[in-house]
XYZ file of C-alpha atoms in Angstrom:
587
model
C 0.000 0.000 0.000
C 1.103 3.083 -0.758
C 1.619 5.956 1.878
C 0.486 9.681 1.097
C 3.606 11.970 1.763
C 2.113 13.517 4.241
C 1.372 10.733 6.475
C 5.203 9.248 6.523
C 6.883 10.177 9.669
C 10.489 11.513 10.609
C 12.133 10.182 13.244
C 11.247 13.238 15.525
C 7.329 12.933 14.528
C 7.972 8.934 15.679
C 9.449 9.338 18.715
C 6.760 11.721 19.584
C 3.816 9.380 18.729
C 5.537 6.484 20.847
C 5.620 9.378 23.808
C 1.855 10.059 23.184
C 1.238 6.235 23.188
C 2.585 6.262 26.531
C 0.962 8.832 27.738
C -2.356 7.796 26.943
C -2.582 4.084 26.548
C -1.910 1.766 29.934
C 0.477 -1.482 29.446
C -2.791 -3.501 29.717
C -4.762 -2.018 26.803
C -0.912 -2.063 24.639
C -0.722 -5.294 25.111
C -4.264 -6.531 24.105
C -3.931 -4.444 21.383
C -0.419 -6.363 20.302
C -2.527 -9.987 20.583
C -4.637 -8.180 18.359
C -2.171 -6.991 15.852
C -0.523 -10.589 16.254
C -4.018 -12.244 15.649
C -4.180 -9.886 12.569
C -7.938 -8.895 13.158
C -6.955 -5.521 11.730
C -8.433 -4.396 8.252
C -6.894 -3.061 5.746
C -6.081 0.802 6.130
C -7.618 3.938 4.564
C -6.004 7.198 4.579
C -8.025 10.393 5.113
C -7.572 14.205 4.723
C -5.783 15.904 8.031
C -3.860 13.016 8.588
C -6.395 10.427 9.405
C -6.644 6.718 9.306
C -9.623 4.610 9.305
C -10.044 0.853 9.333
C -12.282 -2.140 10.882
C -11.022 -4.140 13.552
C -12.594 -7.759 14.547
C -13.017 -7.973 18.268
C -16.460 -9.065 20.006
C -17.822 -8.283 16.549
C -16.562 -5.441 13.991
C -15.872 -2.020 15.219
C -14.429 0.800 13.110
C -11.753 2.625 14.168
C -10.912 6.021 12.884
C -6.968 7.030 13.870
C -5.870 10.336 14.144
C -1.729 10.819 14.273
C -1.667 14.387 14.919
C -3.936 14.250 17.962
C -4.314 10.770 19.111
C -6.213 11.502 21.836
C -9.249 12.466 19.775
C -8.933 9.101 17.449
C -12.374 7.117 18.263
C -13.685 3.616 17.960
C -17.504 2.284 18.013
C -16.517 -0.584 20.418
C -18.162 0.512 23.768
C -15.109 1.938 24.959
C -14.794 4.463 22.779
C -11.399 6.162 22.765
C -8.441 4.850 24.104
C -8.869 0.995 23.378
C -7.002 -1.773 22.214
C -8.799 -1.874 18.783
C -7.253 1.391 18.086
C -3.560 0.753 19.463
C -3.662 -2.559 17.018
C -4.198 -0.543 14.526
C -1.940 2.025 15.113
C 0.532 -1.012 15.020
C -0.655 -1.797 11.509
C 0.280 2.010 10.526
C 3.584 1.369 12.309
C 3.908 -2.018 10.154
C 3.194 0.020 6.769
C 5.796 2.783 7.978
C 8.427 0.289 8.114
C 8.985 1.031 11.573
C 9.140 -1.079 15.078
C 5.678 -2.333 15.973
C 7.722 -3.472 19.395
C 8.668 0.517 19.847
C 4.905 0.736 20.217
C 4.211 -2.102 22.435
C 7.764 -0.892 24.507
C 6.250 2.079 24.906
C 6.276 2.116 28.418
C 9.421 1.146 28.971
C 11.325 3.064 26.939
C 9.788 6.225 28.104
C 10.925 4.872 31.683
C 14.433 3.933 30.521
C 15.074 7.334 29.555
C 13.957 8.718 32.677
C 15.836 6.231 35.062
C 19.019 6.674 37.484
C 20.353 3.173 37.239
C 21.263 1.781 33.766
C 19.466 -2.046 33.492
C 21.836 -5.006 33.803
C 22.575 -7.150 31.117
C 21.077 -10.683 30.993
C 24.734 -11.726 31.417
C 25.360 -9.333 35.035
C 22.090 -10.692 35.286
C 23.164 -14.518 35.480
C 26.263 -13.582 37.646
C 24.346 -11.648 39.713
C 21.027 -13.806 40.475
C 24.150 -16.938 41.220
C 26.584 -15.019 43.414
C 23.700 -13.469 45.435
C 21.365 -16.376 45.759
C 23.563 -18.994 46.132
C 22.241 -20.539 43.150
C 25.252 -22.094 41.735
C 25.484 -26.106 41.712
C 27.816 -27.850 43.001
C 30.202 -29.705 40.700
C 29.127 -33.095 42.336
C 25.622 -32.318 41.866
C 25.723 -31.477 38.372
C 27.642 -34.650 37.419
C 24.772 -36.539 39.200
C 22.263 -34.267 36.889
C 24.364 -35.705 33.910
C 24.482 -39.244 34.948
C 20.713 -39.053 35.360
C 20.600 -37.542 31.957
C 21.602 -40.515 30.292
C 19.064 -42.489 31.456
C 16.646 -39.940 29.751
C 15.197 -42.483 27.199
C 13.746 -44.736 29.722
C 12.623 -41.397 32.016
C 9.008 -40.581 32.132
C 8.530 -37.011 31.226
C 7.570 -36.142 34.306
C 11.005 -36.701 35.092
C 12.394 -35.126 32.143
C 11.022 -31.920 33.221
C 12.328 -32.263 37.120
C 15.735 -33.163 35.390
C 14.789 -29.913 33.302
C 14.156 -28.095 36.559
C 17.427 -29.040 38.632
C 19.611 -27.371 35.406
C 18.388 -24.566 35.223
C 18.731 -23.702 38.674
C 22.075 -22.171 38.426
C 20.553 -19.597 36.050
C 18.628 -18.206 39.091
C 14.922 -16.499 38.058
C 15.136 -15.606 35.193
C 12.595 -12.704 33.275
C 10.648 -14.958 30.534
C 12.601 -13.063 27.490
C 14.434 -14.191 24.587
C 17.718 -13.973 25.851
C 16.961 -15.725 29.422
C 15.046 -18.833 26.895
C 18.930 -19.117 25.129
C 20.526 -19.469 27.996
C 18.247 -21.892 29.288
C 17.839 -23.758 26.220
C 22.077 -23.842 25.824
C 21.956 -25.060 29.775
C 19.625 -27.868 28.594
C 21.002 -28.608 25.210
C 24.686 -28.887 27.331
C 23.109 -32.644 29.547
C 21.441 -34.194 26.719
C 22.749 -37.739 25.905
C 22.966 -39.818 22.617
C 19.688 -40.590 21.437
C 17.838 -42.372 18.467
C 16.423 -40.207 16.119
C 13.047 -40.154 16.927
C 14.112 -39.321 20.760
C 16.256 -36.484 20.327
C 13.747 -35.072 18.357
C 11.213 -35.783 21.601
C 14.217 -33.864 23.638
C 14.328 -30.973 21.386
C 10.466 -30.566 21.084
C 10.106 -30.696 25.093
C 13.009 -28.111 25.468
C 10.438 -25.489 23.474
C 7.717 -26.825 25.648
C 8.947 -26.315 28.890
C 10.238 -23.201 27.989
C 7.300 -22.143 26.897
C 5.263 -22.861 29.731
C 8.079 -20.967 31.952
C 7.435 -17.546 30.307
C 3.539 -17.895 30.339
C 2.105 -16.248 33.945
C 0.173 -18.410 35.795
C -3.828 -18.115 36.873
C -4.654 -18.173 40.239
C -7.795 -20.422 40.800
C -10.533 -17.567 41.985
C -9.176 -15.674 39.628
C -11.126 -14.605 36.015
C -8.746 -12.316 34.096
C -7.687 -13.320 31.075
C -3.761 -13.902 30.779
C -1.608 -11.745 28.383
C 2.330 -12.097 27.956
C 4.427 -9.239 28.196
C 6.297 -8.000 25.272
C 9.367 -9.967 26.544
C 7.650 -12.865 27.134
C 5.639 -12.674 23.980
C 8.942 -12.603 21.607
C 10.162 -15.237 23.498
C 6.809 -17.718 22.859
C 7.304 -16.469 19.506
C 10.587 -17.777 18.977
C 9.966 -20.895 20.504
C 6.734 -21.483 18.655
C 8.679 -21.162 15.180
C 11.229 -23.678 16.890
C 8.582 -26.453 17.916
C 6.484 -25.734 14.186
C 10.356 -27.276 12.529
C 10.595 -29.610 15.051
C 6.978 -30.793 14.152
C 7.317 -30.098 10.786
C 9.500 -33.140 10.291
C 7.848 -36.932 10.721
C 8.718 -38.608 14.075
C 11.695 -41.164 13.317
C 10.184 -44.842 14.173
C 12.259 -46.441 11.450
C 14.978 -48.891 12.258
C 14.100 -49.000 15.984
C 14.344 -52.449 18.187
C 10.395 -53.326 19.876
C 11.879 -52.267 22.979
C 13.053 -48.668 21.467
C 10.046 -48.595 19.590
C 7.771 -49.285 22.590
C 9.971 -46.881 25.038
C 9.373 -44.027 22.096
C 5.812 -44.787 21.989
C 5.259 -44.104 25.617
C 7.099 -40.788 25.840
C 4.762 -39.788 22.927
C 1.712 -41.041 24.925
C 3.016 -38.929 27.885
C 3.886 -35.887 25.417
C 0.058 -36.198 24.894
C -1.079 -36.305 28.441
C 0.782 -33.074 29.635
C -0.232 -31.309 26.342
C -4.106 -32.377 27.011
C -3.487 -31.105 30.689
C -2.304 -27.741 29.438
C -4.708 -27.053 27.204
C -8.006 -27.784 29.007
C -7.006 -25.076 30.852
C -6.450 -22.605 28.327
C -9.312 -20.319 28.075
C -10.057 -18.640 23.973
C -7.730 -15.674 24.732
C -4.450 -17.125 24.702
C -4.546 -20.692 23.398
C -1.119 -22.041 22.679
C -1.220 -25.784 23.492
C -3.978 -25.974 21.915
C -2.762 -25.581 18.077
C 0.403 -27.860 19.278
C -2.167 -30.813 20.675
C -3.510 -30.504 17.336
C 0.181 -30.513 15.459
C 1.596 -33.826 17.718
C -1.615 -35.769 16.449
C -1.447 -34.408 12.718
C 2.171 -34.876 11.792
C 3.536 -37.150 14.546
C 0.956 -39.582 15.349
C -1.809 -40.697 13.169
C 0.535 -41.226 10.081
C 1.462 -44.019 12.181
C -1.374 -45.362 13.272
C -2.690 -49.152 12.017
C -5.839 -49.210 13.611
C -7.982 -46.423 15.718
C -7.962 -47.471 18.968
C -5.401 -44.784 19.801
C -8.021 -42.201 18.563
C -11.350 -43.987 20.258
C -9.067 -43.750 23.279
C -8.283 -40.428 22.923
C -11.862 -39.475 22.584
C -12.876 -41.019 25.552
C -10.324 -39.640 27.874
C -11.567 -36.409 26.426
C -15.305 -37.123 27.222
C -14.507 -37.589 30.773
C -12.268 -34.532 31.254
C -15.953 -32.912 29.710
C -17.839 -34.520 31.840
C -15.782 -33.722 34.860
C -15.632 -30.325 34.475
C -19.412 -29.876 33.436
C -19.926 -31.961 36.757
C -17.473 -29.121 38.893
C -19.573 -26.535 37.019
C -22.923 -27.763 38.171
C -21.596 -28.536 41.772
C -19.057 -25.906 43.126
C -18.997 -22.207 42.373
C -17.678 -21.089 39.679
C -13.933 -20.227 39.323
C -11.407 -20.178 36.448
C -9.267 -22.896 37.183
C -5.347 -22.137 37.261
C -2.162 -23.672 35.647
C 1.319 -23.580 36.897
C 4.476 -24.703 35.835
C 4.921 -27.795 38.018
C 5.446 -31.480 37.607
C 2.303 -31.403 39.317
C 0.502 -30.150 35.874
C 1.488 -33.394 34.147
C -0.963 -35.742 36.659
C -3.682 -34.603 34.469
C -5.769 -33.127 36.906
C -8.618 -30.776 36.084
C -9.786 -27.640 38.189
C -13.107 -26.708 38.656
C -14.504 -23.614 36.060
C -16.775 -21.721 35.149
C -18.547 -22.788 32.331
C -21.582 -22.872 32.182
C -23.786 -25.166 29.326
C -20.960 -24.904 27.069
C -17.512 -26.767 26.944
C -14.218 -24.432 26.717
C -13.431 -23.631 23.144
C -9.817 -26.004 23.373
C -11.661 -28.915 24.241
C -14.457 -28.165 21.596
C -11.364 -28.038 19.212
C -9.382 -31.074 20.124
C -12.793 -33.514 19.988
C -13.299 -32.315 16.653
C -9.918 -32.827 15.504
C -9.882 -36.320 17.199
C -13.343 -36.876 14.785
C -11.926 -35.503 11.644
C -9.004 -38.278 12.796
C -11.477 -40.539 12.943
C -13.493 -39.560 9.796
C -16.805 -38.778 12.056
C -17.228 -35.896 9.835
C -20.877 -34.865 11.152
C -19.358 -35.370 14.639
C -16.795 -32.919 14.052
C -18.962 -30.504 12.224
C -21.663 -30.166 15.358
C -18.574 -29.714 17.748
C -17.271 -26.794 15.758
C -20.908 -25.613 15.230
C -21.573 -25.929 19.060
C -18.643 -23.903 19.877
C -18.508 -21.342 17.471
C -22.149 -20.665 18.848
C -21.112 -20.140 22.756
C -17.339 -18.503 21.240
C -16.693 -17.289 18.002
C -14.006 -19.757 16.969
C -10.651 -18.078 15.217
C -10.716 -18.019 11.579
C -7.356 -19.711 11.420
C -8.758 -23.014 13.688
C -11.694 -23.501 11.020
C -9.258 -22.727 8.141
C -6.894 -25.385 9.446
C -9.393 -28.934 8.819
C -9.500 -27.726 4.988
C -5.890 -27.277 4.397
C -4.813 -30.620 5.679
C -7.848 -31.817 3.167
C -6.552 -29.913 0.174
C -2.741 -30.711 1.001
C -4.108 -34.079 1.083
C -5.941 -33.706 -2.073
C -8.817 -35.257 -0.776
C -11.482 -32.616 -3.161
C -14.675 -34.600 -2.160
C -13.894 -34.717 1.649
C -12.970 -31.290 1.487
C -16.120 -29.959 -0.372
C -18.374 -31.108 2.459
C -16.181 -29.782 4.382
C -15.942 -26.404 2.765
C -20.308 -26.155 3.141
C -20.048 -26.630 6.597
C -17.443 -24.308 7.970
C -18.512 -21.706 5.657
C -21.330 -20.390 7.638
C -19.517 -20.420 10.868
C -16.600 -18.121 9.047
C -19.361 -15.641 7.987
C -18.778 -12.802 10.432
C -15.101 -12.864 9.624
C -13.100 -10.628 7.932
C -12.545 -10.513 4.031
C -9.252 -12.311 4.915
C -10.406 -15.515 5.878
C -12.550 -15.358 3.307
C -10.116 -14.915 0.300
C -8.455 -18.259 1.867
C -11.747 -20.305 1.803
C -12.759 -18.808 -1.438
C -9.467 -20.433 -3.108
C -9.801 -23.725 -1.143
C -13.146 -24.064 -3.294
C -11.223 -22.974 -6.505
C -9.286 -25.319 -5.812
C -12.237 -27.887 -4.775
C -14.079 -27.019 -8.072
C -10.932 -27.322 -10.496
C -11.074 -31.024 -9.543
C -14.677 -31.654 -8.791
C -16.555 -29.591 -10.887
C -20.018 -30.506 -9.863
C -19.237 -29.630 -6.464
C -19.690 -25.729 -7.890
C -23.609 -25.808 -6.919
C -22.623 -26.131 -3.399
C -20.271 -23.789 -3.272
C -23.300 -21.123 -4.615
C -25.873 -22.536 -2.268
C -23.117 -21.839 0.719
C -22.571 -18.678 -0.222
C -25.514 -17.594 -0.161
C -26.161 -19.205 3.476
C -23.509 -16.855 4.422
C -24.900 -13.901 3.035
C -24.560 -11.034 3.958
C -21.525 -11.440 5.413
C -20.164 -13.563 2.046
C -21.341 -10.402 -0.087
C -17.463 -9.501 -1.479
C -16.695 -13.184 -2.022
C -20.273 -13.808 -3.432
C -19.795 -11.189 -6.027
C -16.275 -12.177 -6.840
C -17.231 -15.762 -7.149
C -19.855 -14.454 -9.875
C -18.194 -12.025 -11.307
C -14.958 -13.846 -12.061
C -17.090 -16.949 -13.115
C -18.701 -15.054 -16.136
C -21.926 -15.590 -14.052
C -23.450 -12.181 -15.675
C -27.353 -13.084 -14.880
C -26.464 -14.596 -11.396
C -24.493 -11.268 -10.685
C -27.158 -8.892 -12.491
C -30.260 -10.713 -10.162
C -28.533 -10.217 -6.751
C -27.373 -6.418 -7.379
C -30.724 -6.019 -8.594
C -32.592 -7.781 -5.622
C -30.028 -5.234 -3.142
C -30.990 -2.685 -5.630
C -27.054 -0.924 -5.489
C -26.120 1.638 -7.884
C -24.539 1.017 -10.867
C -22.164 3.912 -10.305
C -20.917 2.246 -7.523
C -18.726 0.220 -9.486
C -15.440 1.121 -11.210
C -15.998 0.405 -14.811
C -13.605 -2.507 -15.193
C -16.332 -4.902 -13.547
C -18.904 -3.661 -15.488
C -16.979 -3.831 -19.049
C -17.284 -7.637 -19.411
C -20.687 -7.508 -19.169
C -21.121 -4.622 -21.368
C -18.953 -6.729 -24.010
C -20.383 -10.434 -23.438
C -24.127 -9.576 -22.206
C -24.987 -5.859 -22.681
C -29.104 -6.936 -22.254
C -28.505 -8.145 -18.921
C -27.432 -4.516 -17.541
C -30.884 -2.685 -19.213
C -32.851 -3.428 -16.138
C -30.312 -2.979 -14.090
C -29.422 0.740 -15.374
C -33.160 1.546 -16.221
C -34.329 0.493 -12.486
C -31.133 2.863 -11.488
C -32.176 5.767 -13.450
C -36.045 5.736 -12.260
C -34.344 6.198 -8.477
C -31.904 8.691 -9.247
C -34.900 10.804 -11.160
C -36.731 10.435 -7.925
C -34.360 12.211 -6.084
C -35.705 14.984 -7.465
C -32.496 16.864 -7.092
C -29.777 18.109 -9.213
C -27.542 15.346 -8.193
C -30.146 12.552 -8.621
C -30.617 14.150 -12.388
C -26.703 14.166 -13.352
C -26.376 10.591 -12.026
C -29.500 9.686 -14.175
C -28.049 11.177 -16.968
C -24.847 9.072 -16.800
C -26.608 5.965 -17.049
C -28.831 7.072 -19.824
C -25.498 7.636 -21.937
C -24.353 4.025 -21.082
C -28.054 3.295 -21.800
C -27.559 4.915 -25.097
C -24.454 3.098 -25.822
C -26.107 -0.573 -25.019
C -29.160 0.474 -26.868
C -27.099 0.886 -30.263
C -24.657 -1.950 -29.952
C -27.601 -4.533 -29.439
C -29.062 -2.380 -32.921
C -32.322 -1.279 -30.987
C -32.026 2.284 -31.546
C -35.599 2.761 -32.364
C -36.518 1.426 -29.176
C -34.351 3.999 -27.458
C -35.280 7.188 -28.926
C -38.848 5.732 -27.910
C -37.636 5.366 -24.584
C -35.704 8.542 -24.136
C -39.225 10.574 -25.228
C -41.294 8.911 -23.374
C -39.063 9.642 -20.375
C -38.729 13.393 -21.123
C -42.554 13.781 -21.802
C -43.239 11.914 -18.776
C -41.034 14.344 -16.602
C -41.629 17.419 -18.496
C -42.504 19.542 -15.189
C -39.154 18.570 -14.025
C -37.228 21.863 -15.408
C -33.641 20.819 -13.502
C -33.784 17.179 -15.452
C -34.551 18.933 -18.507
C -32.338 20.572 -18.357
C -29.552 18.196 -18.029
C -31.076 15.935 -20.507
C -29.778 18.731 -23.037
C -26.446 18.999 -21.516
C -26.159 15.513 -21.947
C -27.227 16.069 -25.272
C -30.200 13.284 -25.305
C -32.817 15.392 -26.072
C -32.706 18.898 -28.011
């Protein structure tokens, strides 16, 4: 996109707008605007005259949010909040993205406004280390660090439970670390440094539980009574980041069974069983605004497990181990009060053990998620599909969650699985953003290049979707040649034919110039009843494209009885007249 001149900033005009930021935007609202941002719920930007910005933002539902640079503290949003929310500090951040500059400047805003006022210059993450082990007494022993070695060897035949106290006893010569990118190196170096020789499909194990721990370290913990959502700091959020990208390679790459003794085999197979049961514990307690187990549950079943499954008892298993952790927590629901249950970073976490929540009549949205994927595992397709539906009634589920079941169908090429599938998530990705939409639009190109008679559905679910699907509906018709489908809806939603930029209506013009008559003449009869010089000019415009039509389908009689008829029939009308002349269509 390109930026007008006037709304690029110099380094001055930056720095200023990160002091404003800071000035009138708490930590809190920053950082929900960053999972915004990050979630990428933000429209695409418009620039206005005196240096404004407007654009929609998807939050409860769709707010617009108009941006003012010069004088942020009059920029507004519809949300109930009004003016200084996170809908407009995401998309601030979206400005900052187009600017080139440091979204994180923005979301540091704070900080670096407090670093330039401070006494003490900050430590180093290395005066940090020497620091937290000189004054703590944190240091190990060398005797007790050769015993955390010897242990380490036995790590194959460790439960992972034990793998993460093993995990724990390391790193306690780092001291307490801040979760941050730098303190998740060190640590990851301090764990990397014990780690024996392993087969293959082990060390991969090793290196995927190194993110996970990690991760879990720099995520703050919920206390039991309490219902506030959890949001990382800025720190802590590059840090996830960074070890998200490292556990989507690790994942990314198939498990290594091959070559592996039944003893090695069956020793890998439980750690990945156990891998299961601590991400299953984590992510029942995830609640819809931060949910990163969740998509990793999903990622361990997709790419490490069921390509290796002969038979589905591991998935019917699955299922019903997930049944009872619903039942048990609709049970807590009905019979204690309700609290948000809490998650810390404990061997503790890894018994499986469920706290009580409030959730009323509906399941929480990761649970929803991980039956349905255990379904679509299954190929229980309707099973799946009233899951999703279920949830996506009592949450709103994430455009990228839905989007996920139909690109492991396309990437598996499976066109008649994925056409059902495409019909029945379609309606529950109506309220997104055009986005989304673009995405599931060329899943169905794709579906319909292969399948061609699966192109009535794809119409029929459009339409369900209306009128959220209007922009893909019209594309869909439009770059289908469907001239009378497209003609019928505009004129059912009776829009104006100047609406459009003349490039979509040129094709028609060329292929099927009779379809636009009604269309323009229904046009002209409202702009005439404006009954105001504007009404008459826009009339006028369409008459000349009327004019044009008329003659190329060689029915020129037929319009100069039109054309008469009209002028007779508004003769009183002296401003129409009169611009019927101008427009040279009557003398």
């Amino acid at each position: 996109m390109n930026i007008p001149i006037d709304m690029n900033l110099d380094d001055a005009q930056w720095q200023q707008l990160i002091r404003e930021v800071a000035e009138h935007f708490n930590n809190l609202t920053i950082m929900r605007g960053f999972q915004y941002y990050k979630q990428k719920r933000v429209g695409s930007l418009t620039f206005t005259e005196h240096h404004g910005i407007t654009a929609d933002v998807q939050g409860s539902e769709e707010y617009n949010v108009t941006l003012s640079v010069q004088s942020l503290p009059t920029s507004y949003c519809t949300c109930p909040v009004g003016s200084h929310c996170k809908h407009i500090v995401a998309v601030m951040m979206s400005y900052a993205e187009l600017l080139e500059r440091s979204v994180h400047a923005i979301v540091n805003a704070h900080s670096s406004t407090a670093l330039k006022q401070a006494v003490k210059p900050v430590a180093s993450m290395s005066s940090f280390r020497s620091s937290a082990v000189s004054e703590q007494d944190t240091d190990i022993p060398h005797f007790q660090y050769s015993q955390i070695r010897e242990r380490a060897l036995e790590l194959a035949g460790l439960e992972i439970t034990e793998w993460y106290e093993l995990f724990e006893k390391c790193l306690v010569r780092l001291g307490t670390g801040t979760p941050s990118t730098a303190y998740v190196q060190e640590a990851a170096d301090e764990l990397y440094a014990i780690k024996p020789k392993l087969s293959a499909g082990m060390d991969q194990l090793f290196e995927f539980h190194v993110h996970l721990y990690l991760m879990r370290y720099c995520i703050p913990s919920r206390h039991s009574t309490s219902h506030t959502p959890i949001y990382l700091s800025y720190p802590a959020q590059l840090a996830v980041d960074a070890l998200q990208k490292g556990m989507d390679q690790v994942l990314s790459h198939p498990l290594q069974f091959a070559d592996l003794p039944d003893n090695k085999l069956k020793q890998l197979w439980k750690r990945v069983d156990e891998t299961i049961t601590y991400l299953r514990t984590q992510m029942t307690s995830e609640t819809s605004t931060l949910m990163l187990f969740t998509p990793i549950y999903r990622q361990v079943w997709l790419n490490w497990i069921v390509p290796h499954l002969q038979n589905e008892q591991l998935l019917l298993s699955e299922l019903n181990i997930l049944q009872e952790i619903e039942d048990q927590l609709k049970e807590s629901a009905d019979n204690t009060p309700g609290h948000s249950g809490g998650s810390v970073l404990s061997v503790a976490n890894l018994t499986g053990s469920i706290q009580p929540g409030k959730l009323g009549k509906s399941s929480p949205l990761p649970l929803v998620l991980a039956q349905s994927w255990i379904h679509f595992h299954l190929h229980q397709d309707e099973q799946a599909w009233q899951r999703l539906t279920s949830g996506s009634t009592a949450y709103g589920i994430p455009a990228e969650h839905l989007l996920h079941f139909l690109h492991v169908l396309a990437d598996e090429s499976n066109w008649k699985r994925l056409g059902a599938w495409l019909a029945q998530l379609g309606p529950l990705l109506a309220n997104r953003r055009n986005e989304p939409l673009q995405d599931y639009m060329q899943l169905w190109d794709m579906t319909i290049k292969h399948l061609p008679e699966t192109e009535s559905h794809m119409w029929d679910t459009l339409v369900s979707m209306l009128p959220h699907s209007r922009p893909a509906y019209e594309e869909a018709m439009h770059s289908r040649g469907q001239w009378r489908r497209w003609i019928d809806f505009q004129l059912s939603t009776e829009t104006e034919p100047l609406e459009f930029r003349v490039a979509v209506l040129q094709p028609i013009e060329k292929e099927a110039p009779e379809l636009l008559l009604p269309f323009y003449h229904q046009a002209v009869e409202r702009y005439i009843g404006h009954k105001n010089r504007d009404g008459y000019k826009a009339a006028v415009k369409l008459l000349k494209r009327l004019s044009k039509i008329y003659k190329k389908l060689k029915q020129e009689d037929r319009w100069e009885d039109f054309i008469t008829a009209l002028a007779v029939r508004n003769s009183r009308l002296r401003a129409l007249q009169e611009e019927l002349r101008k427009g040279k269509l009557i003398s």
